[in-house]
Each structure stands twice: as C-alpha cells, then as structure tokens.
PDB file of C-alpha atoms and ligand atoms in Angstrom:
ATOM      1  CA  MET E  22      -3.873  41.807 179.294  1.00 54.00           C
ATOM      2  CA  ASN E  23      -2.504  42.763 183.158  1.00 62.00           C
ATOM      3  CA  MET E  24      -4.186  43.413 185.892  1.00 62.00           C
ATOM      4  CA  THR E  25      -5.360  47.100 185.281  1.00 80.00           C
ATOM      5  CA  ASN E  26      -6.324  46.545 181.920  1.00 92.00           C
ATOM      6  CA  SER E  27      -8.139  43.919 183.078  1.00 93.00           C
ATOM      7  CA  SER E  28     -10.166  46.556 185.464  1.00 94.00           C
ATOM      8  CA  GLN E  29     -10.638  48.728 183.302  1.00 96.00           C
ATOM      9  CA  ALA E  30     -12.237  46.596 180.970  1.00 96.00           C
ATOM     10  CA  LEU E  31     -14.570  44.953 183.694  1.00 96.00           C
ATOM     11  CA  ALA E  32     -15.667  48.537 184.847  1.00 97.00           C
ATOM     12  CA  GLN E  33     -16.254  49.976 181.186  1.00 97.00           C
ATOM     13  CA  VAL E  34     -18.212  47.259 180.882  1.00 97.00           C
ATOM     14  CA  LEU E  35     -20.315  48.718 184.276  1.00 98.00           C
ATOM     15  CA  SER E  36     -20.843  51.712 183.505  1.00 98.00           C
ATOM     16  CA  ASN E  37     -21.888  50.903 179.745  1.00 98.00           C
ATOM     17  CA  LEU E  38     -24.434  49.245 181.494  1.00 98.00           C
ATOM     18  CA  ALA E  39     -25.061  52.097 184.163  1.00 98.00           C
ATOM     19  CA  ASP E  40     -25.563  54.255 181.358  1.00 98.00           C
ATOM     20  CA  GLY E  41     -28.496  51.948 179.531  1.00 98.00           C
ATOM     21  CA  SER E  42     -24.965  51.012 175.754  1.00 98.00           C
ATOM     22  CA  ILE E  43     -24.829  47.935 176.882  1.00 98.00           C
ATOM     23  CA  LYS E  44     -28.157  45.712 178.006  1.00 98.00           C
ATOM     24  CA  VAL E  45     -29.302  42.822 179.892  1.00 98.00           C
ATOM     25  CA  VAL E  46     -31.577  41.021 177.649  1.00 99.00           C
ATOM     26  CA  ASP E  47     -33.453  37.475 179.982  1.00 99.00           C
ATOM     27  CA  LEU E  48     -33.805  34.601 177.950  1.00 99.00           C
ATOM     28  CA  THR E  49     -35.798  33.135 180.579  1.00 99.00           C
ATOM     29  CA  HIS E  50     -39.472  32.082 180.925  1.00 99.00           C
ATOM     30  CA  PRO E  51     -41.490  32.212 183.677  1.00 98.00           C
ATOM     31  CA  LEU E  52     -41.816  29.351 184.835  1.00 99.00           C
ATOM     32  CA  GLY E  53     -45.251  28.683 187.520  1.00 98.00           C
ATOM     33  CA  GLU E  54     -47.714  26.187 187.390  1.00 98.00           C
ATOM     34  CA  ASN E  55     -48.522  26.069 183.580  1.00 98.00           C
ATOM     35  CA  THR E  56     -45.038  25.953 182.336  1.00 98.00           C
ATOM     36  CA  PRO E  57     -45.388  23.359 179.620  1.00 98.00           C
ATOM     37  CA  VAL E  58     -44.160  20.024 180.176  1.00 98.00           C
ATOM     38  CA  ILE E  59     -42.328  17.458 177.620  1.00 98.00           C
ATOM     39  CA  ALA E  60     -44.478  13.972 176.925  1.00 95.00           C
ATOM     40  CA  LEU E  61     -42.734  10.776 176.345  1.00 95.00           C
ATOM     41  CA  PRO E  62     -44.074   8.195 174.954  1.00 93.00           C
ATOM     42  CA  PRO E  63     -46.100   6.433 177.804  1.00 94.00           C
ATOM     43  CA  GLU E  64     -43.823   3.201 177.953  1.00 96.00           C
ATOM     44  CA  PHE E  65     -41.609   6.188 179.620  1.00 97.00           C
ATOM     45  CA  ALA E  66     -41.397   8.030 182.998  1.00 98.00           C
ATOM     46  CA  GLN E  67     -43.254  11.394 182.447  1.00 98.00           C
ATOM     47  CA  SER E  68     -41.895  14.702 184.535  1.00 98.00           C
ATOM     48  CA  PRO E  69     -44.380  15.922 186.599  1.00 98.00           C
ATOM     49  CA  PRO E  70     -45.759  19.945 186.177  1.00 98.00           C
ATOM     50  CA  PHE E  71     -44.272  22.359 188.280  1.00 99.00           C
ATOM     51  CA  SER E  72     -46.447  22.345 191.886  1.00 99.00           C
ATOM     52  CA  ARG E  73     -45.699  23.890 194.676  1.00 98.00           C
ATOM     53  CA  GLU E  74     -47.605  24.089 198.979  1.00 98.00           C
ATOM     54  CA  VAL E  75     -47.170  26.867 201.167  1.00 98.00           C
ATOM     55  CA  ILE E  76     -45.503  26.715 203.665  1.00 98.00           C
ATOM     56  CA  SER E  77     -46.880  29.536 205.932  1.00 98.00           C
ATOM     57  CA  LYS E  78     -47.854  33.303 204.386  1.00 98.00           C
ATOM     58  CA  TYR E  79     -48.154  35.767 206.650  1.00 98.00           C
ATOM     59  CA  ASN E  80     -49.713  33.551 209.644  1.00 98.00           C
ATOM     60  CA  GLU E  81     -50.329  31.033 212.378  1.00 97.00           C
ATOM     61  CA  THR E  82     -47.511  28.873 211.171  1.00 97.00           C
ATOM     62  CA  GLY E  83     -45.250  32.225 209.979  1.00 98.00           C
ATOM     63  CA  PRO E  84     -46.670  34.887 211.344  1.00 98.00           C
ATOM     64  CA  ALA E  85     -43.747  37.998 209.324  1.00 98.00           C
ATOM     65  CA  TRP E  86     -42.790  35.278 205.986  1.00 98.00           C
ATOM     66  CA  TYR E  87     -43.805  33.747 203.185  1.00 98.00           C
ATOM     67  CA  TRP E  88     -41.646  30.373 201.265  1.00 98.00           C
ATOM     68  CA  ASN E  89     -42.909  27.747 199.645  1.00 98.00           C
ATOM     69  CA  THR E  90     -41.702  24.198 198.931  1.00 98.00           C
ATOM     70  CA  ILE E  91     -41.975  23.408 194.985  1.00 98.00           C
ATOM     71  CA  HIS E  92     -42.017  20.407 193.678  1.00 98.00           C
ATOM     72  CA  VAL E  93     -40.487  20.432 189.794  1.00 98.00           C
ATOM     73  CA  GLY E  94     -38.542  17.560 187.388  1.00 98.00           C
ATOM     74  CA  GLU E  95     -35.284  19.132 186.443  1.00 99.00           C
ATOM     75  CA  HIS E  96     -36.120  19.671 183.068  1.00 99.00           C
ATOM     76  CA  THR E  97     -38.680  21.744 183.419  1.00 99.00           C
ATOM     77  CA  GLY E  98     -39.839  25.272 181.489  1.00 99.00           C
ATOM     78  CA  THR E  99     -36.940  26.917 180.720  1.00 99.00           C
ATOM     79  CA  HIS E 100     -33.746  24.992 181.782  1.00 99.00           C
ATOM     80  CA  PHE E 101     -29.891  23.355 181.399  1.00 99.00           C
ATOM     81  CA  ASP E 102     -29.074  20.000 180.238  1.00 99.00           C
ATOM     82  CA  ALA E 103     -26.371  18.588 181.785  1.00 99.00           C
ATOM     83  CA  PRO E 104     -23.669  15.814 180.258  1.00 99.00           C
ATOM     84  CA  ALA E 105     -24.971  13.313 182.847  1.00 99.00           C
ATOM     85  CA  HIS E 106     -28.990  13.503 181.792  1.00 99.00           C
ATOM     86  CA  TRP E 107     -27.728  11.696 179.029  1.00 99.00           C
ATOM     87  CA  ILE E 108     -25.857   7.905 179.036  1.00 98.00           C
ATOM     88  CA  SER E 109     -23.379   8.783 176.397  1.00 98.00           C
ATOM     89  CA  GLY E 110     -22.655  10.923 179.130  1.00 99.00           C
ATOM     90  CA  LYS E 111     -23.411   9.636 181.943  1.00 98.00           C
ATOM     91  CA  ASP E 112     -19.051   8.817 182.706  1.00 98.00           C
ATOM     92  CA  LEU E 113     -17.457  12.408 181.572  1.00 98.00           C
ATOM     93  CA  PRO E 114     -16.012  14.326 184.249  1.00 98.00           C
ATOM     94  CA  ASN E 115     -17.806  17.477 185.487  1.00 98.00           C
ATOM     95  CA  ASN E 116     -20.859  16.148 183.829  1.00 99.00           C
ATOM     96  CA  THR E 117     -23.335  17.036 186.693  1.00 99.00           C
ATOM     97  CA  LEU E 118     -24.890  20.712 187.789  1.00 99.00           C
ATOM     98  CA  ASP E 119     -22.145  20.366 190.696  1.00 99.00           C
ATOM     99  CA  THR E 120     -19.151  19.607 189.360  1.00 98.00           C
ATOM    100  CA  ILE E 121     -19.014  22.005 185.737  1.00 98.00           C
ATOM    101  CA  PRO E 122     -16.903  24.973 186.941  1.00 98.00           C
ATOM    102  CA  ALA E 123     -18.512  28.502 187.238  1.00 98.00           C
ATOM    103  CA  GLY E 124     -16.350  29.388 184.293  1.00 98.00           C
ATOM    104  CA  LYS E 125     -18.392  27.364 181.932  1.00 98.00           C
ATOM    105  CA  HIS E 126     -21.479  29.500 182.414  1.00 98.00           C
ATOM    106  CA  VAL E 127     -20.468  33.112 181.112  1.00 98.00           C
ATOM    107  CA  GLY E 128     -19.377  32.954 177.488  1.00 98.00           C
ATOM    108  CA  PRO E 129     -19.806  33.951 173.731  1.00 98.00           C
ATOM    109  CA  VAL E 130     -22.660  33.214 172.021  1.00 99.00           C
ATOM    110  CA  CYS E 131     -23.990  32.627 168.269  1.00 99.00           C
ATOM    111  CA  VAL E 132     -27.578  33.407 167.009  1.00 99.00           C
ATOM    112  CA  ILE E 133     -29.007  31.444 164.240  1.00 99.00           C
ATOM    113  CA  ASP E 134     -32.048  33.073 162.686  1.00 99.00           C
ATOM    114  CA  ALA E 135     -34.409  30.357 161.483  1.00 99.00           C
ATOM    115  CA  SER E 136     -37.651  31.717 162.650  1.00 99.00           C
ATOM    116  CA  LYS E 137     -38.917  32.325 159.014  1.00 98.00           C
ATOM    117  CA  GLU E 138     -37.890  29.087 157.720  1.00 99.00           C
ATOM    118  CA  SER E 139     -40.012  27.539 161.623  1.00 99.00           C
ATOM    119  CA  ALA E 140     -43.013  29.651 161.145  1.00 98.00           C
ATOM    120  CA  ALA E 141     -42.982  27.497 157.211  1.00 98.00           C
ATOM    121  CA  ASP E 142     -42.316  24.894 158.157  1.00 99.00           C
ATOM    122  CA  ALA E 143     -42.307  22.931 162.061  1.00 98.00           C
ATOM    123  CA  ASP E 144     -40.223  20.565 161.374  1.00 99.00           C
ATOM    124  CA  PHE E 145     -37.427  21.811 160.341  1.00 99.00           C
ATOM    125  CA  LEU E 146     -34.173  20.773 160.683  1.00 99.00           C
ATOM    126  CA  LEU E 147     -31.037  23.281 161.573  1.00 99.00           C
ATOM    127  CA  THR E 148     -27.897  21.645 158.905  1.00 99.00           C
ATOM    128  CA  PRO E 149     -24.417  22.133 158.390  1.00 99.00           C
ATOM    129  CA  GLU E 150     -24.812  23.782 154.943  1.00 98.00           C
ATOM    130  CA  PHE E 151     -27.654  26.804 157.471  1.00 99.00           C
ATOM    131  CA  ILE E 152     -24.387  27.323 159.685  1.00 99.00           C
ATOM    132  CA  GLU E 153     -21.156  27.683 156.589  1.00 98.00           C
ATOM    133  CA  ASN E 154     -23.550  30.179 154.858  1.00 98.00           C
ATOM    134  CA  TRP E 155     -24.912  31.798 158.379  1.00 99.00           C
ATOM    135  CA  GLU E 156     -20.577  32.233 159.362  1.00 99.00           C
ATOM    136  CA  LYS E 157     -19.886  33.165 155.577  1.00 98.00           C
ATOM    137  CA  THR E 158     -22.121  36.884 157.192  1.00 98.00           C
ATOM    138  CA  HIS E 159     -21.197  36.480 160.716  1.00 98.00           C
ATOM    139  CA  GLY E 160     -17.675  34.587 161.012  1.00 98.00           C
ATOM    140  CA  ARG E 161     -16.436  30.845 162.202  1.00 98.00           C
ATOM    141  CA  ILE E 162     -18.649  29.952 165.829  1.00 98.00           C
ATOM    142  CA  PRO E 163     -15.696  30.448 168.176  1.00 98.00           C
ATOM    143  CA  ALA E 164     -14.412  27.285 170.186  1.00 98.00           C
ATOM    144  CA  GLY E 165     -16.613  27.763 173.292  1.00 98.00           C
ATOM    145  CA  ALA E 166     -19.601  29.703 171.963  1.00 98.00           C
ATOM    146  CA  TRP E 167     -23.640  28.417 173.088  1.00 99.00           C
ATOM    147  CA  VAL E 168     -24.810  27.996 169.998  1.00 99.00           C
ATOM    148  CA  LEU E 169     -29.239  29.537 169.908  1.00 99.00           C
ATOM    149  CA  MET E 170     -30.954  28.541 167.109  1.00 99.00           C
ATOM    150  CA  ARG E 171     -34.126  30.955 166.789  1.00 99.00           C
ATOM    151  CA  THR E 172     -37.284  30.455 166.179  1.00 99.00           C
ATOM    152  CA  ASP E 173     -39.385  32.904 167.342  1.00 99.00           C
ATOM    153  CA  TRP E 174     -41.275  29.163 169.177  1.00 99.00           C
ATOM    154  CA  SER E 175     -41.072  30.882 172.274  1.00 99.00           C
ATOM    155  CA  LYS E 176     -44.093  33.050 171.085  1.00 99.00           C
ATOM    156  CA  ARG E 177     -46.082  29.897 171.342  1.00 98.00           C
ATOM    157  CA  ILE E 178     -45.891  28.900 174.559  1.00 98.00           C
ATOM    158  CA  ALA E 179     -49.238  29.466 175.642  1.00 98.00           C
ATOM    159  CA  GLU E 180     -50.655  28.083 172.947  1.00 98.00           C
ATOM    160  CA  PRO E 181     -51.253  23.965 172.263  1.00 98.00           C
ATOM    161  CA  SER E 182     -48.815  24.491 168.856  1.00 98.00           C
ATOM    162  CA  PHE E 183     -45.946  24.874 171.482  1.00 99.00           C
ATOM    163  CA  LEU E 184     -45.380  21.197 172.095  1.00 98.00           C
ATOM    164  CA  ASN E 185     -47.860  21.269 168.299  1.00 98.00           C
ATOM    165  CA  ILE E 186     -48.564  16.862 169.244  1.00 98.00           C
ATOM    166  CA  LYS E 187     -49.968  15.628 166.421  1.00 98.00           C
ATOM    167  CA  GLU E 188     -51.354  11.727 166.036  1.00 96.00           C
ATOM    168  CA  ASP E 189     -47.346  11.192 165.561  1.00 95.00           C
ATOM    169  CA  GLY E 190     -45.925  12.786 168.044  1.00 96.00           C
ATOM    170  CA  PRO E 191     -44.600  15.853 168.909  1.00 98.00           C
ATOM    171  CA  HIS E 192     -43.390  18.390 165.694  1.00 98.00           C
ATOM    172  CA  SER E 193     -40.690  20.982 166.116  1.00 98.00           C
ATOM    173  CA  PRO E 194     -37.648  22.560 164.688  1.00 99.00           C
ATOM    174  CA  GLY E 195     -34.050  21.677 165.710  1.00 99.00           C
ATOM    175  CA  PRO E 196     -30.474  20.685 164.527  1.00 99.00           C
ATOM    176  CA  SER E 197     -30.255  17.382 162.087  1.00 99.00           C
ATOM    177  CA  VAL E 198     -27.956  14.588 163.010  1.00 99.00           C
ATOM    178  CA  ALA E 199     -25.165  16.475 160.674  1.00 99.00           C
ATOM    179  CA  CYS E 200     -25.586  20.259 162.131  1.00 99.00           C
ATOM    180  CA  VAL E 201     -25.192  18.702 165.867  1.00 99.00           C
ATOM    181  CA  GLU E 202     -21.556  17.003 164.178  1.00 99.00           C
ATOM    182  CA  PHE E 203     -20.633  19.728 163.012  1.00 99.00           C
ATOM    183  CA  LEU E 204     -21.074  21.999 166.439  1.00 99.00           C
ATOM    184  CA  ILE E 205     -19.350  19.632 167.925  1.00 99.00           C
ATOM    185  CA  GLU E 206     -16.370  19.688 165.504  1.00 98.00           C
ATOM    186  CA  ARG E 207     -16.892  23.655 166.525  1.00 98.00           C
ATOM    187  CA  ASN E 208     -16.212  22.407 169.553  1.00 98.00           C
ATOM    188  CA  VAL E 209     -19.160  24.628 170.912  1.00 99.00           C
ATOM    189  CA  ALA E 210     -20.026  25.130 175.017  1.00 98.00           C
ATOM    190  CA  GLY E 211     -23.803  24.166 174.148  1.00 98.00           C
ATOM    191  CA  PHE E 212     -26.674  24.091 171.935  1.00 99.00           C
ATOM    192  CA  GLY E 213     -29.452  26.411 172.606  1.00 99.00           C
ATOM    193  CA  THR E 214     -33.884  25.891 171.133  1.00 99.00           C
ATOM    194  CA  GLU E 215     -37.048  28.024 172.042  1.00 99.00           C
ATOM    195  CA  THR E 216     -38.539  24.420 172.117  1.00 99.00           C
ATOM    196  CA  VAL E 217     -39.402  22.265 175.070  1.00 98.00           C
ATOM    197  CA  GLY E 218     -36.198  20.457 174.557  1.00 98.00           C
ATOM    198  CA  THR E 219     -33.525  20.704 172.531  1.00 99.00           C
ATOM    199  CA  ASP E 220     -33.795  18.022 169.874  1.00 99.00           C
ATOM    200  CA  ALA E 221     -36.540  18.434 166.897  1.00 98.00           C
ATOM    201  CA  GLY E 222     -40.010  17.000 168.313  1.00 98.00           C
ATOM    202  CA  GLN E 223     -39.510  14.500 165.090  1.00 98.00           C
ATOM    203  CA  GLY E 224     -36.066  13.243 166.555  1.00 98.00           C
ATOM    204  CA  PHE E 225     -36.512   9.600 167.856  1.00 97.00           C
ATOM    205  CA  LEU E 226     -36.730   8.742 164.316  1.00 97.00           C
ATOM    206  CA  PHE E 227     -33.490  10.369 163.632  1.00 98.00           C
ATOM    207  CA  ASP E 228     -30.824   7.407 162.356  1.00 98.00           C
ATOM    208  CA  THR E 229     -28.677   8.687 164.711  1.00 98.00           C
ATOM    209  CA  PRO E 230     -31.966   9.491 167.791  1.00 98.00           C
ATOM    210  CA  LEU E 231     -32.052  12.710 169.602  1.00 98.00           C
ATOM    211  CA  PRO E 232     -28.672  13.187 168.656  1.00 98.00           C
ATOM    212  CA  CYS E 233     -29.159  16.876 170.552  1.00 98.00           C
ATOM    213  CA  HIS E 234     -28.841  14.758 173.092  1.00 99.00           C
ATOM    214  CA  THR E 235     -26.419  11.540 172.266  1.00 98.00           C
ATOM    215  CA  LEU E 236     -24.477  13.702 170.745  1.00 99.00           C
ATOM    216  CA  ILE E 237     -24.106  16.561 172.401  1.00 98.00           C
ATOM    217  CA  HIS E 238     -23.944  15.355 175.390  1.00 99.00           C
ATOM    218  CA  GLY E 239     -21.514  12.869 174.693  1.00 99.00           C
ATOM    219  CA  ALA E 240     -19.176  15.229 173.440  1.00 99.00           C
ATOM    220  CA  GLY E 241     -19.641  16.920 177.298  1.00 99.00           C
ATOM    221  CA  LYS E 242     -21.879  19.864 175.985  1.00 99.00           C
ATOM    222  CA  PHE E 243     -24.768  21.115 177.319  1.00 99.00           C
ATOM    223  CA  GLY E 244     -27.974  22.242 175.939  1.00 99.00           C
ATOM    224  CA  LEU E 245     -30.558  24.652 176.915  1.00 99.00           C
ATOM    225  CA  ALA E 246     -34.558  24.699 176.543  1.00 99.00           C
ATOM    226  CA  SER E 247     -37.218  26.837 175.753  1.00 99.00           C
ATOM    227  CA  LEU E 248     -35.854  29.986 176.147  1.00 99.00           C
ATOM    228  CA  CYS E 249     -37.100  33.009 174.572  1.00 99.00           C
ATOM    229  CA  ASN E 250     -36.376  36.513 173.505  1.00 99.00           C
ATOM    230  CA  LEU E 251     -33.843  35.091 170.983  1.00 99.00           C
ATOM    231  CA  ASP E 252     -34.955  38.269 168.624  1.00 98.00           C
ATOM    232  CA  GLN E 253     -33.824  40.288 171.187  1.00 98.00           C
ATOM    233  CA  LEU E 254     -30.128  39.927 170.589  1.00 98.00           C
ATOM    234  CA  PRO E 255     -27.388  39.993 168.300  1.00 98.00           C
ATOM    235  CA  PRO E 256     -26.284  37.539 165.538  1.00 99.00           C
ATOM    236  CA  THR E 257     -22.251  37.959 167.600  1.00 98.00           C
ATOM    237  CA  GLY E 258     -21.094  40.044 170.319  1.00 98.00           C
ATOM    238  CA  ALA E 259     -22.912  39.545 173.226  1.00 98.00           C
ATOM    239  CA  MET E 260     -22.574  37.788 175.833  1.00 98.00           C
ATOM    240  CA  LEU E 261     -24.809  34.442 178.089  1.00 99.00           C
ATOM    241  CA  ILE E 262     -24.383  34.121 181.524  1.00 99.00           C
ATOM    242  CA  THR E 263     -26.060  30.925 182.648  1.00 98.00           C
ATOM    243  CA  ALA E 264     -27.175  29.581 186.297  1.00 98.00           C
ATOM    244  CA  PRO E 265     -28.469  26.320 186.269  1.00 98.00           C
ATOM    245  CA  MET E 266     -28.870  25.488 190.771  1.00 98.00           C
ATOM    246  CA  LYS E 267     -26.270  23.684 192.377  1.00 98.00           C
ATOM    247  CA  ILE E 268     -27.556  20.151 192.716  1.00 99.00           C
ATOM    248  CA  VAL E 269     -25.788  16.959 193.827  1.00 99.00           C
ATOM    249  CA  ASP E 270     -25.660  15.345 191.066  1.00 98.00           C
ATOM    250  CA  GLY E 271     -28.027  17.515 188.947  1.00 99.00           C
ATOM    251  CA  SER E 272     -29.148  16.238 185.536  1.00 99.00           C
ATOM    252  CA  GLY E 273     -30.119  19.955 184.618  1.00 99.00           C
ATOM    253  CA  SER E 274     -32.400  22.299 186.605  1.00 98.00           C
ATOM    254  CA  PRO E 275     -35.099  25.367 185.715  1.00 99.00           C
ATOM    255  CA  VAL E 276     -32.120  27.383 184.846  1.00 98.00           C
ATOM    256  CA  ARG E 277     -32.225  31.840 184.429  1.00 98.00           C
ATOM    257  CA  VAL E 278     -30.237  32.803 181.458  1.00 99.00           C
ATOM    258  CA  PHE E 279     -29.403  35.834 180.938  1.00 99.00           C
ATOM    259  CA  ALA E 280     -27.820  37.634 177.656  1.00 99.00           C
ATOM    260  CA  ILE E 281     -25.368  40.883 178.179  1.00 98.00           C
ATOM    261  CA  THR E 282     -25.195  42.551 174.350  1.00 98.00           C
ATOM    262  CA  PRO E 283     -25.063  45.804 173.308  1.00 98.00           C
ATOM    263  CA  ALA E 284     -27.905  47.910 173.156  1.00 95.00           C
TER     264      ALA E 284
HETATM  265  C1  23J S  17     -35.847  12.820 178.555  1.00 77.44           C
HETATM  266  C2  23J S  17     -35.973  12.221 177.857  1.00 77.44           C
HETATM  267  C3  23J S  17     -35.863  12.317 176.429  1.00 77.44           C
HETATM  268  C4  23J S  17     -35.834  14.373 175.752  1.00 77.44           C
HETATM  269  C5  23J S  17     -35.643  14.833 176.816  1.00 77.44           C
HETATM  270  C6  23J S  17     -35.768  14.585 178.828  1.00 77.44           C
HETATM  271  C7  23J S  17     -36.065  16.313 176.744  1.00 77.44           C
HETATM  272  O1  23J S  17     -35.735  16.592 175.945  1.00 77.44           O
HETATM  273  C8  23J S  17     -34.762  17.488 178.336  1.00 77.44           C
HETATM  274  O2  23J S  17     -35.358  17.750 178.709  1.00 77.44           O
HETATM  275  O3  23J S  17     -33.765  16.830 178.252  1.00 77.44           O
HETATM  276  S1  23J S  17     -35.690  14.568 174.089  1.00 77.44           S
HETATM  277 MN1   MN S  18     -32.898  18.557 178.986  1.00 77.44          MN
END
C-alpha cells in the first residue's frame, strides 16, 4: 500500500467512526474499591484490593483541584499480563510493560464463544478441537491475533459466583493445556478471558500448572483478564487496542481495552 492509499484507509476508518458504521466497544470494567481480586492459596503473598486516599479536593490543601493517590496491584481488575509476570518469561527480550513495542498493542481479535458451555459447566475448558471447529466457520486464527474466550463470566462481576470459590478452590472456565499449546502454534499475540485470571480456576491442578501463564508467557505471549462486553464483538473482523500503563519493569497493569468493530 502506498502513502496515499494508507492515508485513505485511515481517513475511511475515521469517517466510518464519525458516521457510526464503525464503533468503539469498551472491554474494560470500572476499577474501584469493589473490584474483585484473585485469591491465591494462603501460603503465598496476596494482592491487595484497590484503595485510594485524597491528596486534596477543592479545599485548604488544594483549593481549586481534586486528586487522589491510588494503591493497586498490577494484576487488578481488567488487566494486562506481560511475559515477565511468569518465571518462564523472565529472560525474554521486551518482556515488561515499558519495553513491549507500541505496535504490539494494536491487532486483530478472534472471539470464541464458549458462553453456553461455561454456563453449563463452571470448569469448562477450551480445547484445540473447540477452536478447530470455530476455525471451520470463521477461518484460521491469523498470526498476531488476540484470541478472546467469551464466557459471559463478566456478568457475574458483582457476585460471589465471579470468583466462584468452593472448598477445593476457585471454579471458572479457561483454556486446557493443549489449547494453550495450540494458541502458541498459531503464534497469537495473546489470550484473553472474562475471568479474574487467564487460567481456569482449577488450572493449578493441570499437568502443566497454570498453562496460560507458564506456557503462554514462556512463549512471549500476553494475557488479558477480567474483560467484559465480549458479547458485543463479532467472531472476527474487529481490531483490539490494549493500553496498559508503561510501568518501568512492570509485570502487568490495569488496562483500558477498546475494540474497533463494524456497527
Ligand atoms: C499470580 C499468581 C498466580 C496467578 C496470577 C497471579 C494471575 O492470575 C494473574 O493475574 O496474572 S494465576
Ligand atoms: Mn494477571
């Protein structure tokens, strides 16, 4: 594509955004004191809930301005997992938020609808067979695409059934070990879910524990957790923009995720 054509392509997108034939879908939950946080087994350090204190609010300490100090774990709410989050990705190049090239934050997105299966079984696992079946209808997942698993779990965000913790730990859907291997073979940008983390609730018991951390970050791929509004996306044809904070040496951060999609 020459300069004129690429300028025209972008002008077309902007004109379609203005006339409403292309829309922006926000895949981000509000972030606040009530945002659910993952609970690890008690022997491990825990991530605190989001909190804040007022610096000043139109008062003696700041008569015309309002600002807060926030305290938040990197992996809180709708958030981005960088490869350095996991020990398997610790020595990879460009594995932290400040070194991931900007171009990696814009790309195609495939949405795999497992909402019915997840409603029927809180431990539903996405498999290579399920994705291959999806590909028969929607085409092969392109290299560099985000793959998002739709479960409608985001609709439970204010309920105990979001974390869904039972006596034997959390129960929520996610990818199987073979599924994560399959996604790496497809050379995806990353994998995203509507649940508190990218792995299934019971993923710590898999033969490769927490494969969507261990394997995917070891392969230099990214994660997105606690997404919402996936039911507003087409299976293919949308563009994803992920914008985590550029934290020096950051392993992840709360993120704003937008999908640009045909209306
Ligand atoms: C730390 C330890 C285990 C897990 C996680 C974080 C996450 O899910 C996360 O937010 O990356 S499983
Ligand atoms: Mn995380």
